[in-house]
Amino acid sequence: MPRFILLLLLALFPSTLLAQQPGPRTGPFTAPQRSVRSRTIDQQHVRLDLKFDWEKQEMKGKASHTLSLLAPASSIELDAAEMAIGEVTLATEETANPQQKLQKNHQGNKLTIQLGKEYPAGQKLQIAIEYVVTKPNQGAHFVIPDASEPSQPKMVWTQSEPEDARYWFPCFDSPNDRLTSEIVTVAPANFIVLSNGSLISKRENDDKTVTWHWSQVKSHSPYLMSVVAGDFEVLEQNWDGIPVLSYVPRGRLAEAARSFDKTPAMMAFFSEKIGYRYPWPKYAQICVDEYGWGGMEHTSATTLNLNTLHDERAHADISSINLVAHELAHQWWGDLLTCKDWGEIWLNESFATYFATLWTEHDQGWDEAAWERYHEAESYFGEDARYRRSIVNYRYNAPMNVFDSHAYPKGGRVLHMLRFELGDEQFWRALRRYAEVNQFRTVETADLRIAIEDATGQGLNWFCDQWLYHGGHPEFTVSWEWDAAAKDVKLTVKQTQKVDETTPLFRTSAEIEIALPGETLTKKIQITKPEETYHFQAAERPTRVCFDPKDWLLKKLSFAKSKEELLDQLANDKNVICRLQAIQGLDSQKGDPQVAAALRTAAAKDPFWGIREEAIKLIGKLNGDEARKSLISAAKDDKKSLVRRAAVTALGSFADDESRTALKEVFHKDSSYYAAAEALRALLKVDRENVHDLLVAALDRPSHHEVLLRAACDGLAELKDAAAAEKIAAMLKSPLTPDRRIVLLGALARLKGGDAAVVKQVEEQLSNDRVSVRRAAVESLVALAQPTALPALQARREKEQHRGTVRDIDDAIVKLRDKDKSAEDLRKEVEALRKKNEDLESRLKKLEGKGKE
Ligand SMILES: [Zn+2]
């Protein structure tokens, strides 16, 4: 077979075959329309008596339920998964002690309890269930030392949302039934135990254990119950008489204030804006290890990932403020008012997302909040490209599917538009009404709409219908013309989205900014049609016209403008999103000297860092001395690390001594771990011959989230450095954190060309306790593309419970299958060509033979 054909095939195939097919536009929302879960009991109160054994990873429990029957019944059914059920006893109002022992049947995740006779509707019952949970995979998690982490401190924590409460106590495990709760826990003397509500008592036992008795006297849903035990230190604060307690593992107290010092101010802000004082007797936050989520709003006892804490250097790049504000906002939106069904999850998550940006707006100003909201919209658009759904949606295939970018950022932006339509005064009046009327209730979207109507008189069915019960967003094409004779600005607005069953034609208000040389006018228009024109009088020709300058609307916008208008917009507009749009509009003309100069000015002087960062990114696509100088200056001097990082990345395409020197300086001196890591990656591109020693040096440097180690390993793997393989193999023999271990293993496997023993070690990490390690293992296996990876990933997929990791594994399987498919197709193609070639050769031989004859 001619060699060039094979090369040609190799060059052509991967890109075409690796292109992913778009998934179904409905995503994981194809189940038949669900209903709020029916129930035959009303849970009123539960008391859990718990004892933990870290050696056996065992929780011994007794759940004492007080409940009433909603219909006549001789048996009841509870959710109880992967636990051994012991004795079940009953006491009713009429049967005093001794307790009556009950028959039960535990099959799958259902516990059926025979009541011994039929009781009428309304009957109140007290049922106590003894149970044992051993080595739980969901619901509860034991953190224990093992061979890889001999000094790991012990902890236990629980995580129930959406429906994992049933893995650590028997209950009706759905959000639509609220109850009060008590959790009584026996723990080692040096441990603290945190749970919901107030600490009633803390009693020392004869065996030197301590019994902690927590009581939640106001109702909440089972998924909000929590218990955490371990050796923690606490940062104690106070807001208006309410204790604010932030718990961190012993030894980490110095880092606590960086993440939590604003909590009391947030409580004041949210209480004031919602018009409803923080609802619970305390607010605690606790950072736990091996936690796979960012945070969880357990009532008055938020659980947070240990990554919420970080050191001073990481603080330039990493902030926990948004997370802390999000979980605190849930104490109202989620805990005080709880979505009745997962199909209504936006009433929890969109509210928490929006309130976190409201905190930003309050604490750091409109521009910072606008920037956050812009990026939230982008994250929704990314998901929308994969699938489109209505925000309120009862067709989820599994409860965990609803926790997506429609529920968080899109819904947050919908609340932002609600604020725009109603105006601040009416918006806050509506939310106050909604909180007040629905406190301690489960809610659905109609409750919000009714509260808005009652508080403001505004009927908003149209708003809810398009934004909550339909999917998508408007795609506007906007243009303007100036009529000098009539002194008229004519604005044309078209909606160009494809209208179908899911996506409507939108109705919305919009602001228009018209900038004249002497003044800036703001007008409000109503959009209701596929295409509309609007006329505005102006004394002279506007220098620019901006559509929705404050970015209230969730939309895609196409607004063709002249270079002059865009330059004026970049230099003079007061709104960050308008300046951003100017940069985006100038992309196609960035080579123009006037445009390049304006970008350099913005990169150096724009008051908002995000605009400087975007200008830097565009300058990075240019070349020449001036672009380089601008980038070097930003890389060294910008006060915002994100801008320095963008400049460093851009310098990765400037292969000259001055840039190399600047990158080395960033690597050695920049206070940001991330800037230093990006400098390494850039140097790999522009100083490949000399970067080796820096990469090796970086192997030993500590950094946040191991960003330096990752950059070093990626670089050494790319250089195929055999000596580095030895060094990494030696490092793997010493004690390491699990995160360091997995990065090093991945690098070693790449350096050793897929060494089977090393790949096996990476695969073993798929079942590591830590989500971060499991996810890194998935990433490594994709990079390695070894044939054994698919079955290993598929096996893990069966067991994996963590949503993000499930998504990672699914993506990885698709990528590896594509690679596999591409290899298989290539093999077949090569085979066919070889066959063809043989045919040709034999025909040729025959011809030659004939010629000889
Ligand atoms: Zn949340």
PDB file of N, CA, C and O in Angstrom, residues 318-356:
ATOM      1  N   ILE A 318      -9.010  32.506  43.860  1.00  0.00           N
ATOM      2  CA  ILE A 318     -10.093  31.651  44.346  1.00  0.00           C
ATOM      3  C   ILE A 318     -10.851  32.391  45.424  1.00  0.00           C
ATOM      4  O   ILE A 318     -10.249  32.899  46.364  1.00  0.00           O
ATOM      5  N   SER A 319     -12.159  32.446  45.290  1.00  0.00           N
ATOM      6  CA  SER A 319     -12.951  33.039  46.363  1.00  0.00           C
ATOM      7  C   SER A 319     -14.067  32.082  46.722  1.00  0.00           C
ATOM      8  O   SER A 319     -14.642  31.433  45.849  1.00  0.00           O
ATOM      9  N   SER A 320     -14.369  31.981  48.007  1.00  0.00           N
ATOM     10  CA  SER A 320     -15.471  31.120  48.440  1.00  0.00           C
ATOM     11  C   SER A 320     -16.724  31.933  48.733  1.00  0.00           C
ATOM     12  O   SER A 320     -17.727  31.393  49.197  1.00  0.00           O
ATOM     13  N   ILE A 321     -16.649  33.240  48.486  1.00  0.00           N
ATOM     14  CA  ILE A 321     -17.747  34.118  48.871  1.00  0.00           C
ATOM     15  C   ILE A 321     -19.046  33.726  48.170  1.00  0.00           C
ATOM     16  O   ILE A 321     -20.111  33.694  48.785  1.00  0.00           O
ATOM     17  N   ASN A 322     -18.961  33.417  46.872  1.00  0.00           N
ATOM     18  CA  ASN A 322     -20.171  33.065  46.133  1.00  0.00           C
ATOM     19  C   ASN A 322     -20.816  31.804  46.713  1.00  0.00           C
ATOM     20  O   ASN A 322     -22.031  31.746  46.893  1.00  0.00           O
ATOM     21  N   LEU A 323     -19.988  30.825  47.032  1.00  0.00           N
ATOM     22  CA  LEU A 323     -20.491  29.576  47.612  1.00  0.00           C
ATOM     23  C   LEU A 323     -21.137  29.832  48.973  1.00  0.00           C
ATOM     24  O   LEU A 323     -22.228  29.342  49.274  1.00  0.00           O
ATOM     25  N   VAL A 324     -20.446  30.614  49.803  1.00  0.00           N
ATOM     26  CA  VAL A 324     -20.955  30.898  51.148  1.00  0.00           C
ATOM     27  C   VAL A 324     -22.291  31.645  51.048  1.00  0.00           C
ATOM     28  O   VAL A 324     -23.261  31.324  51.746  1.00  0.00           O
ATOM     29  N   ALA A 325     -22.374  32.620  50.139  1.00  0.00           N
ATOM     30  CA  ALA A 325     -23.622  33.372  49.961  1.00  0.00           C
ATOM     31  C   ALA A 325     -24.727  32.471  49.423  1.00  0.00           C
ATOM     32  O   ALA A 325     -25.884  32.554  49.852  1.00  0.00           O
ATOM     33  N   HIS A 326     -24.363  31.597  48.479  1.00  0.00           N
ATOM     34  CA  HIS A 326     -25.344  30.674  47.876  1.00  0.00           C
ATOM     35  C   HIS A 326     -25.988  29.791  48.955  1.00  0.00           C
ATOM     36  O   HIS A 326     -27.212  29.701  49.052  1.00  0.00           O
ATOM     37  N   GLU A 327     -25.143  29.168  49.776  1.00  0.00           N
ATOM     38  CA  GLU A 327     -25.692  28.247  50.790  1.00  0.00           C
ATOM     39  C   GLU A 327     -26.486  29.004  51.855  1.00  0.00           C
ATOM     40  O   GLU A 327     -27.497  28.512  52.349  1.00  0.00           O
ATOM     41  N   LEU A 328     -26.020  30.193  52.180  1.00  0.00           N
ATOM     42  CA  LEU A 328     -26.770  30.989  53.158  1.00  0.00           C
ATOM     43  C   LEU A 328     -28.139  31.375  52.590  1.00  0.00           C
ATOM     44  O   LEU A 328     -29.157  31.294  53.284  1.00  0.00           O
ATOM     45  N   ALA A 329     -28.192  31.783  51.321  1.00  0.00           N
ATOM     46  CA  ALA A 329     -29.476  32.169  50.703  1.00  0.00           C
ATOM     47  C   ALA A 329     -30.459  31.000  50.743  1.00  0.00           C
ATOM     48  O   ALA A 329     -31.670  31.190  50.907  1.00  0.00           O
ATOM     49  N   HIS A 330     -29.942  29.777  50.624  1.00  0.00           N
ATOM     50  CA  HIS A 330     -30.803  28.589  50.702  1.00  0.00           C
ATOM     51  C   HIS A 330     -31.496  28.461  52.063  1.00  0.00           C
ATOM     52  O   HIS A 330     -32.492  27.745  52.170  1.00  0.00           O
ATOM     53  N   GLN A 331     -30.947  29.073  53.090  1.00  0.00           N
ATOM     54  CA  GLN A 331     -31.592  28.940  54.401  1.00  0.00           C
ATOM     55  C   GLN A 331     -33.015  29.506  54.352  1.00  0.00           C
ATOM     56  O   GLN A 331     -33.886  29.092  55.109  1.00  0.00           O
ATOM     57  N   TRP A 332     -33.236  30.460  53.419  1.00  0.00           N
ATOM     58  CA  TRP A 332     -34.606  30.908  53.123  1.00  0.00           C
ATOM     59  C   TRP A 332     -35.157  30.089  51.954  1.00  0.00           C
ATOM     60  O   TRP A 332     -36.170  29.449  52.068  1.00  0.00           O
ATOM     61  N   TRP A 333     -34.451  30.170  50.818  1.00  0.00           N
ATOM     62  CA  TRP A 333     -34.940  29.584  49.557  1.00  0.00           C
ATOM     63  C   TRP A 333     -34.468  28.143  49.442  1.00  0.00           C
ATOM     64  O   TRP A 333     -33.415  27.864  48.905  1.00  0.00           O
ATOM     65  N   GLY A 334     -35.240  27.233  49.992  1.00  0.00           N
ATOM     66  CA  GLY A 334     -34.865  25.820  50.007  1.00  0.00           C
ATOM     67  C   GLY A 334     -35.227  25.216  51.359  1.00  0.00           C
ATOM     68  O   GLY A 334     -35.805  24.148  51.428  1.00  0.00           O
ATOM     69  N   ASP A 335     -34.889  25.969  52.423  1.00  0.00           N
ATOM     70  CA  ASP A 335     -35.107  25.413  53.760  1.00  0.00           C
ATOM     71  C   ASP A 335     -36.383  25.956  54.409  1.00  0.00           C
ATOM     72  O   ASP A 335     -37.208  25.203  54.909  1.00  0.00           O
ATOM     73  N   LEU A 336     -36.531  27.280  54.410  1.00  0.00           N
ATOM     74  CA  LEU A 336     -37.753  27.892  54.946  1.00  0.00           C
ATOM     75  C   LEU A 336     -38.919  27.636  53.987  1.00  0.00           C
ATOM     76  O   LEU A 336     -40.030  27.319  54.408  1.00  0.00           O
ATOM     77  N   LEU A 337     -38.664  27.793  52.683  1.00  0.00           N
ATOM     78  CA  LEU A 337     -39.607  27.423  51.619  1.00  0.00           C
ATOM     79  C   LEU A 337     -38.899  26.347  50.795  1.00  0.00           C
ATOM     80  O   LEU A 337     -37.772  26.570  50.351  1.00  0.00           O
ATOM     81  N   THR A 338     -39.559  25.202  50.609  1.00  0.00           N
ATOM     82  CA  THR A 338     -38.881  24.088  49.946  1.00  0.00           C
ATOM     83  C   THR A 338     -39.633  23.693  48.678  1.00  0.00           C
ATOM     84  O   THR A 338     -40.857  23.585  48.704  1.00  0.00           O
ATOM     85  N   CYS A 339     -38.888  23.489  47.603  1.00  0.00           N
ATOM     86  CA  CYS A 339     -39.546  23.053  46.359  1.00  0.00           C
ATOM     87  C   CYS A 339     -40.293  21.757  46.638  1.00  0.00           C
ATOM     88  O   CYS A 339     -39.783  20.863  47.304  1.00  0.00           O
ATOM     89  N   LYS A 340     -41.503  21.662  46.130  1.00  0.00           N
ATOM     90  CA  LYS A 340     -42.369  20.526  46.435  1.00  0.00           C
ATOM     91  C   LYS A 340     -41.934  19.271  45.688  1.00  0.00           C
ATOM     92  O   LYS A 340     -42.162  18.158  46.116  1.00  0.00           O
ATOM     93  N   ASP A 341     -41.313  19.499  44.532  1.00  0.00           N
ATOM     94  CA  ASP A 341     -40.866  18.384  43.694  1.00  0.00           C
ATOM     95  C   ASP A 341     -39.562  18.821  43.041  1.00  0.00           C
ATOM     96  O   ASP A 341     -39.328  20.018  42.853  1.00  0.00           O
ATOM     97  N   TRP A 342     -38.733  17.840  42.658  1.00  0.00           N
ATOM     98  CA  TRP A 342     -37.456  18.197  42.012  1.00  0.00           C
ATOM     99  C   TRP A 342     -37.692  18.950  40.703  1.00  0.00           C
ATOM    100  O   TRP A 342     -36.838  19.692  40.240  1.00  0.00           O
ATOM    101  N   GLY A 343     -38.865  18.755  40.109  1.00  0.00           N
ATOM    102  CA  GLY A 343     -39.207  19.493  38.885  1.00  0.00           C
ATOM    103  C   GLY A 343     -39.316  20.993  39.107  1.00  0.00           C
ATOM    104  O   GLY A 343     -39.344  21.767  38.159  1.00  0.00           O
ATOM    105  N   GLU A 344     -39.393  21.404  40.385  1.00  0.00           N
ATOM    106  CA  GLU A 344     -39.496  22.825  40.745  1.00  0.00           C
ATOM    107  C   GLU A 344     -38.193  23.308  41.400  1.00  0.00           C
ATOM    108  O   GLU A 344     -38.202  24.302  42.128  1.00  0.00           O
ATOM    109  N   ILE A 345     -37.090  22.605  41.147  1.00  0.00           N
ATOM    110  CA  ILE A 345     -35.847  22.877  41.880  1.00  0.00           C
ATOM    111  C   ILE A 345     -35.359  24.309  41.707  1.00  0.00           C
ATOM    112  O   ILE A 345     -34.633  24.837  42.540  1.00  0.00           O
ATOM    113  N   TRP A 346     -35.782  24.969  40.633  1.00  0.00           N
ATOM    114  CA  TRP A 346     -35.320  26.346  40.441  1.00  0.00           C
ATOM    115  C   TRP A 346     -35.724  27.233  41.617  1.00  0.00           C
ATOM    116  O   TRP A 346     -35.035  28.198  41.920  1.00  0.00           O
ATOM    117  N   LEU A 347     -36.838  26.870  42.291  1.00  0.00           N
ATOM    118  CA  LEU A 347     -37.263  27.674  43.440  1.00  0.00           C
ATOM    119  C   LEU A 347     -36.230  27.606  44.564  1.00  0.00           C
ATOM    120  O   LEU A 347     -36.210  28.474  45.447  1.00  0.00           O
ATOM    121  N   ASN A 348     -35.389  26.577  44.560  1.00  0.00           N
ATOM    122  CA  ASN A 348     -34.245  26.527  45.481  1.00  0.00           C
ATOM    123  C   ASN A 348     -32.990  27.111  44.819  1.00  0.00           C
ATOM    124  O   ASN A 348     -32.388  28.064  45.309  1.00  0.00           O
ATOM    125  N   GLU A 349     -32.601  26.486  43.698  1.00  0.00           N
ATOM    126  CA  GLU A 349     -31.256  26.744  43.165  1.00  0.00           C
ATOM    127  C   GLU A 349     -31.124  28.077  42.426  1.00  0.00           C
ATOM    128  O   GLU A 349     -30.110  28.752  42.538  1.00  0.00           O
ATOM    129  N   SER A 350     -32.140  28.448  41.645  1.00  0.00           N
ATOM    130  CA  SER A 350     -32.025  29.726  40.934  1.00  0.00           C
ATOM    131  C   SER A 350     -32.025  30.879  41.927  1.00  0.00           C
ATOM    132  O   SER A 350     -31.327  31.876  41.751  1.00  0.00           O
ATOM    133  N   PHE A 351     -32.828  30.730  42.983  1.00  0.00           N
ATOM    134  CA  PHE A 351     -32.876  31.782  44.000  1.00  0.00           C
ATOM    135  C   PHE A 351     -31.521  31.903  44.699  1.00  0.00           C
ATOM    136  O   PHE A 351     -31.009  33.003  44.899  1.00  0.00           O
ATOM    137  N   ALA A 352     -30.939  30.751  45.069  1.00  0.00           N
ATOM    138  CA  ALA A 352     -29.637  30.805  45.748  1.00  0.00           C
ATOM    139  C   ALA A 352     -28.583  31.388  44.813  1.00  0.00           C
ATOM    140  O   ALA A 352     -27.733  32.188  45.219  1.00  0.00           O
ATOM    141  N   THR A 353     -28.650  31.006  43.531  1.00  0.00           N
ATOM    142  CA  THR A 353     -27.681  31.522  42.554  1.00  0.00           C
ATOM    143  C   THR A 353     -27.848  33.042  42.409  1.00  0.00           C
ATOM    144  O   THR A 353     -26.868  33.788  42.420  1.00  0.00           O
ATOM    145  N   TYR A 354     -29.098  33.473  42.274  1.00  0.00           N
ATOM    146  CA  TYR A 354     -29.317  34.913  42.088  1.00  0.00           C
ATOM    147  C   TYR A 354     -28.928  35.700  43.334  1.00  0.00           C
ATOM    148  O   TYR A 354     -28.323  36.771  43.247  1.00  0.00           O
ATOM    149  N   PHE A 355     -29.256  35.155  44.498  1.00  0.00           N
ATOM    150  CA  PHE A 355     -28.929  35.899  45.719  1.00  0.00           C
ATOM    151  C   PHE A 355     -27.427  36.003  45.932  1.00  0.00           C
ATOM    152  O   PHE A 355     -26.952  36.980  46.504  1.00  0.00           O
ATOM    153  N   ALA A 356     -26.679  35.020  45.465  1.00  0.00           N
ATOM    154  CA  ALA A 356     -25.212  35.137  45.569  1.00  0.00           C
ATOM    155  C   ALA A 356     -24.726  36.316  44.724  1.00  0.00           C
ATOM    156  O   ALA A 356     -23.832  37.067  45.145  1.00  0.00           O
TER     157      ALA A 356
END
